[in-house]
Amino acid sequence: MNIIEQMARYLAAKLALPFEGGGDDEAAVFFGYMPAEPVKAVCVYAGDLRAPGDPDGARVQVVIRSNEDGAWPLRVAVEILRQLDERRDLLFLSEGDYVNRVETERGFEFNGLSDNNTQLYAADFRVYACGGEE
């Protein structure tokens, strides 16, 4: 399982949101793609993936999408930063790669509105992991 899926599953558990599912109106966490529904969603994208153990780590982007409810994405952004920023010595999943550390390269920034007036916020992280099966 790649590092972005591991991180997405970790965030889903920490945010108490379903992974890759739920109802059309229920917020959820995804990885690699963000479907049109639900409107409230978190997605973990590969920015610059590298093999576990690479000294440069892997760059990962986390995007939050929300409707006009401005409080929800900000609350989620703060919790994601709480769970990831400067974390050391952790496993995203019990069967996942060992993560030496996670660094925030760019905190959450407002990226504008999409066509249907949904808000987009994005942050970049560097994940230093080692070992594991791909």
PDB file of C-alpha atoms in Angstrom:
ATOM      1  CA  MET A   1       0.000   0.000   0.000  1.00  0.00           C
ATOM      2  CA  ASN A   2       1.540   3.334  -1.008  1.00  0.00           C
ATOM      3  CA  ILE A   3       2.191   6.186   1.401  1.00  0.00           C
ATOM      4  CA  ILE A   4      -0.677   8.382   0.177  1.00  0.00           C
ATOM      5  CA  GLU A   5      -3.224   5.630   0.792  1.00  0.00           C
ATOM      6  CA  GLN A   6      -1.706   4.996   4.228  1.00  0.00           C
ATOM      7  CA  MET A   7      -1.932   8.707   5.068  1.00  0.00           C
ATOM      8  CA  ALA A   8      -5.503   8.951   3.761  1.00  0.00           C
ATOM      9  CA  ARG A   9      -6.618   5.995   5.890  1.00  0.00           C
ATOM     10  CA  TYR A  10      -4.836   7.492   8.915  1.00  0.00           C
ATOM     11  CA  LEU A  11      -6.532  10.862   8.418  1.00  0.00           C
ATOM     12  CA  ALA A  12      -9.936   9.227   7.913  1.00  0.00           C
ATOM     13  CA  ALA A  13      -9.589   7.547  11.308  1.00  0.00           C
ATOM     14  CA  LYS A  14      -8.304  10.692  13.039  1.00  0.00           C
ATOM     15  CA  LEU A  15     -11.024  12.883  11.480  1.00  0.00           C
ATOM     16  CA  ALA A  16     -13.737  10.261  12.140  1.00  0.00           C
ATOM     17  CA  LEU A  17     -14.713  10.307   8.455  1.00  0.00           C
ATOM     18  CA  PRO A  18     -15.359   7.360   6.149  1.00  0.00           C
ATOM     19  CA  PHE A  19     -12.528   6.300   3.844  1.00  0.00           C
ATOM     20  CA  GLU A  20     -13.428   6.363   0.155  1.00  0.00           C
ATOM     21  CA  GLY A  21     -17.112   6.349   0.812  1.00  0.00           C
ATOM     22  CA  GLY A  22     -20.106   7.214   2.816  1.00  0.00           C
ATOM     23  CA  GLY A  23     -23.218   8.810   1.434  1.00  0.00           C
ATOM     24  CA  ASP A  24     -23.402  11.550  -1.161  1.00  0.00           C
ATOM     25  CA  ASP A  25     -24.005  14.084   1.604  1.00  0.00           C
ATOM     26  CA  GLU A  26     -21.467  12.686   4.075  1.00  0.00           C
ATOM     27  CA  ALA A  27     -17.906  14.026   4.145  1.00  0.00           C
ATOM     28  CA  ALA A  28     -15.216  11.453   3.341  1.00  0.00           C
ATOM     29  CA  VAL A  29     -11.457  11.017   2.809  1.00  0.00           C
ATOM     30  CA  PHE A  30     -10.008   9.895  -0.535  1.00  0.00           C
ATOM     31  CA  PHE A  31      -6.579   9.381  -2.047  1.00  0.00           C
ATOM     32  CA  GLY A  32      -5.303  10.008  -5.546  1.00  0.00           C
ATOM     33  CA  TYR A  33      -8.591  11.469  -6.804  1.00  0.00           C
ATOM     34  CA  MET A  34     -11.464  13.495  -5.461  1.00  0.00           C
ATOM     35  CA  PRO A  35     -14.859  12.505  -6.836  1.00  0.00           C
ATOM     36  CA  ALA A  36     -17.574  15.092  -7.513  1.00  0.00           C
ATOM     37  CA  GLU A  37     -19.528  13.909  -4.449  1.00  0.00           C
ATOM     38  CA  PRO A  38     -19.568  14.402  -1.534  1.00  0.00           C
ATOM     39  CA  VAL A  39     -19.082  18.162  -1.593  1.00  0.00           C
ATOM     40  CA  LYS A  40     -17.213  18.030   1.730  1.00  0.00           C
ATOM     41  CA  ALA A  41     -14.125  15.922   1.158  1.00  0.00           C
ATOM     42  CA  VAL A  42     -10.463  15.519   2.001  1.00  0.00           C
ATOM     43  CA  CYS A  43      -8.061  14.061  -0.551  1.00  0.00           C
ATOM     44  CA  VAL A  44      -4.418  13.024  -0.266  1.00  0.00           C
ATOM     45  CA  TYR A  45      -2.458  13.407  -3.510  1.00  0.00           C
ATOM     46  CA  ALA A  46       1.028  12.334  -4.540  1.00  0.00           C
ATOM     47  CA  GLY A  47       3.204  15.368  -5.146  1.00  0.00           C
ATOM     48  CA  ASP A  48       6.602  13.737  -5.598  1.00  0.00           C
ATOM     49  CA  LEU A  49       6.543  10.134  -4.419  1.00  0.00           C
ATOM     50  CA  ARG A  50       9.791   8.354  -3.762  1.00  0.00           C
ATOM     51  CA  ALA A  51      10.717   4.886  -2.599  1.00  0.00           C
ATOM     52  CA  PRO A  52      10.519   4.333   1.164  1.00  0.00           C
ATOM     53  CA  GLY A  53      13.874   5.223   2.682  1.00  0.00           C
ATOM     54  CA  ASP A  54      14.724   7.892   0.089  1.00  0.00           C
ATOM     55  CA  PRO A  55      16.539  10.667   1.970  1.00  0.00           C
ATOM     56  CA  ASP A  56      14.461  13.365   0.238  1.00  0.00           C
ATOM     57  CA  GLY A  57      11.174  11.887   1.455  1.00  0.00           C
ATOM     58  CA  ALA A  58       7.902  11.984  -0.455  1.00  0.00           C
ATOM     59  CA  ARG A  59       5.969  15.184  -1.115  1.00  0.00           C
ATOM     60  CA  VAL A  60       2.279  14.778  -0.398  1.00  0.00           C
ATOM     61  CA  GLN A  61      -0.523  17.304  -0.887  1.00  0.00           C
ATOM     62  CA  VAL A  62      -3.722  17.311   1.158  1.00  0.00           C
ATOM     63  CA  VAL A  63      -6.732  19.136  -0.304  1.00  0.00           C
ATOM     64  CA  ILE A  64      -9.930  19.984   1.558  1.00  0.00           C
ATOM     65  CA  ARG A  65     -13.094  20.789  -0.366  1.00  0.00           C
ATOM     66  CA  SER A  66     -16.234  22.241   1.175  1.00  0.00           C
ATOM     67  CA  ASN A  67     -19.440  24.007   0.314  1.00  0.00           C
ATOM     68  CA  GLU A  68     -20.199  27.488   1.651  1.00  0.00           C
ATOM     69  CA  ASP A  69     -19.739  26.212   5.225  1.00  0.00           C
ATOM     70  CA  GLY A  70     -16.473  28.007   5.991  1.00  0.00           C
ATOM     71  CA  ALA A  71     -16.120  26.588   9.490  1.00  0.00           C
ATOM     72  CA  TRP A  72     -15.859  22.936   8.413  1.00  0.00           C
ATOM     73  CA  PRO A  73     -12.730  23.158   6.217  1.00  0.00           C
ATOM     74  CA  LEU A  74     -10.943  25.331   8.742  1.00  0.00           C
ATOM     75  CA  ARG A  75     -11.739  22.922  11.575  1.00  0.00           C
ATOM     76  CA  VAL A  76     -10.542  19.995   9.437  1.00  0.00           C
ATOM     77  CA  ALA A  77      -7.362  21.855   8.375  1.00  0.00           C
ATOM     78  CA  VAL A  78      -6.435  22.540  11.996  1.00  0.00           C
ATOM     79  CA  GLU A  79      -7.004  18.896  12.945  1.00  0.00           C
ATOM     80  CA  ILE A  80      -4.928  17.640   9.996  1.00  0.00           C
ATOM     81  CA  LEU A  81      -2.075  19.935  11.002  1.00  0.00           C
ATOM     82  CA  ARG A  82      -2.439  18.728  14.593  1.00  0.00           C
ATOM     83  CA  GLN A  83      -2.137  15.117  13.397  1.00  0.00           C
ATOM     84  CA  LEU A  84       0.721  15.610  10.899  1.00  0.00           C
ATOM     85  CA  ASP A  85       2.826  18.706  11.587  1.00  0.00           C
ATOM     86  CA  GLU A  86       6.267  17.752  12.866  1.00  0.00           C
ATOM     87  CA  ARG A  87       5.096  14.246  13.839  1.00  0.00           C
ATOM     88  CA  ARG A  88       7.881  11.745  14.405  1.00  0.00           C
ATOM     89  CA  ASP A  89       8.098   7.991  14.808  1.00  0.00           C
ATOM     90  CA  LEU A  90       4.658   6.869  13.780  1.00  0.00           C
ATOM     91  CA  LEU A  91       2.793   4.359  11.681  1.00  0.00           C
ATOM     92  CA  PHE A  92      -0.122   5.612   9.625  1.00  0.00           C
ATOM     93  CA  LEU A  93      -1.412   2.018   9.734  1.00  0.00           C
ATOM     94  CA  SER A  94      -0.288  -0.950  11.798  1.00  0.00           C
ATOM     95  CA  GLU A  95       0.706  -2.791   8.595  1.00  0.00           C
ATOM     96  CA  GLY A  96       2.146   0.348   6.960  1.00  0.00           C
ATOM     97  CA  ASP A  97       5.553   1.902   6.517  1.00  0.00           C
ATOM     98  CA  TYR A  98       7.424   3.307   9.489  1.00  0.00           C
ATOM     99  CA  VAL A  99       7.310   7.121   9.249  1.00  0.00           C
ATOM    100  CA  ASN A 100      10.416   8.817  10.642  1.00  0.00           C
ATOM    101  CA  ARG A 101       8.844  12.254  10.448  1.00  0.00           C
ATOM    102  CA  VAL A 102       6.323  14.441   8.675  1.00  0.00           C
ATOM    103  CA  GLU A 103       7.134  18.070   7.900  1.00  0.00           C
ATOM    104  CA  THR A 104       4.688  20.744   6.798  1.00  0.00           C
ATOM    105  CA  GLU A 105       6.178  22.451   3.749  1.00  0.00           C
ATOM    106  CA  ARG A 106       3.226  24.757   3.141  1.00  0.00           C
ATOM    107  CA  GLY A 107       0.268  25.084   5.488  1.00  0.00           C
ATOM    108  CA  PHE A 108      -3.316  25.180   4.275  1.00  0.00           C
ATOM    109  CA  GLU A 109      -4.063  28.005   1.864  1.00  0.00           C
ATOM    110  CA  PHE A 110      -7.309  28.991   0.211  1.00  0.00           C
ATOM    111  CA  ASN A 111      -7.095  27.977  -3.455  1.00  0.00           C
ATOM    112  CA  GLY A 112     -10.303  29.642  -4.568  1.00  0.00           C
ATOM    113  CA  LEU A 113     -13.753  28.492  -5.511  1.00  0.00           C
ATOM    114  CA  SER A 114     -14.588  25.824  -8.042  1.00  0.00           C
ATOM    115  CA  ASP A 115     -17.386  26.156 -10.606  1.00  0.00           C
ATOM    116  CA  ASN A 116     -20.109  25.166  -8.143  1.00  0.00           C
ATOM    117  CA  ASN A 117     -18.966  27.572  -5.385  1.00  0.00           C
ATOM    118  CA  THR A 118     -17.103  24.959  -3.376  1.00  0.00           C
ATOM    119  CA  GLN A 119     -14.053  26.121  -1.448  1.00  0.00           C
ATOM    120  CA  LEU A 120     -10.662  24.477  -1.906  1.00  0.00           C
ATOM    121  CA  TYR A 121      -7.791  24.534   0.610  1.00  0.00           C
ATOM    122  CA  ALA A 122      -4.447  22.780   0.097  1.00  0.00           C
ATOM    123  CA  ALA A 123      -1.287  22.045   2.096  1.00  0.00           C
ATOM    124  CA  ASP A 124       1.982  20.321   1.223  1.00  0.00           C
ATOM    125  CA  PHE A 125       3.777  17.865   3.467  1.00  0.00           C
ATOM    126  CA  ARG A 126       7.076  15.991   3.240  1.00  0.00           C
ATOM    127  CA  VAL A 127       6.877  12.417   4.551  1.00  0.00           C
ATOM    128  CA  TYR A 128      10.043  10.536   5.439  1.00  0.00           C
ATOM    129  CA  ALA A 129       9.215   6.827   5.604  1.00  0.00           C
ATOM    130  CA  CYS A 130      11.229   3.647   5.425  1.00  0.00           C
ATOM    131  CA  GLY A 131      10.601  -0.030   4.796  1.00  0.00           C
ATOM    132  CA  GLY A 132       7.324  -1.615   3.906  1.00  0.00           C
ATOM    133  CA  GLU A 133       5.938  -3.420   0.904  1.00  0.00           C
ATOM    134  CA  GLU A 134       4.640  -1.605  -2.160  1.00  0.00           C
TER     135      GLU A 134
END
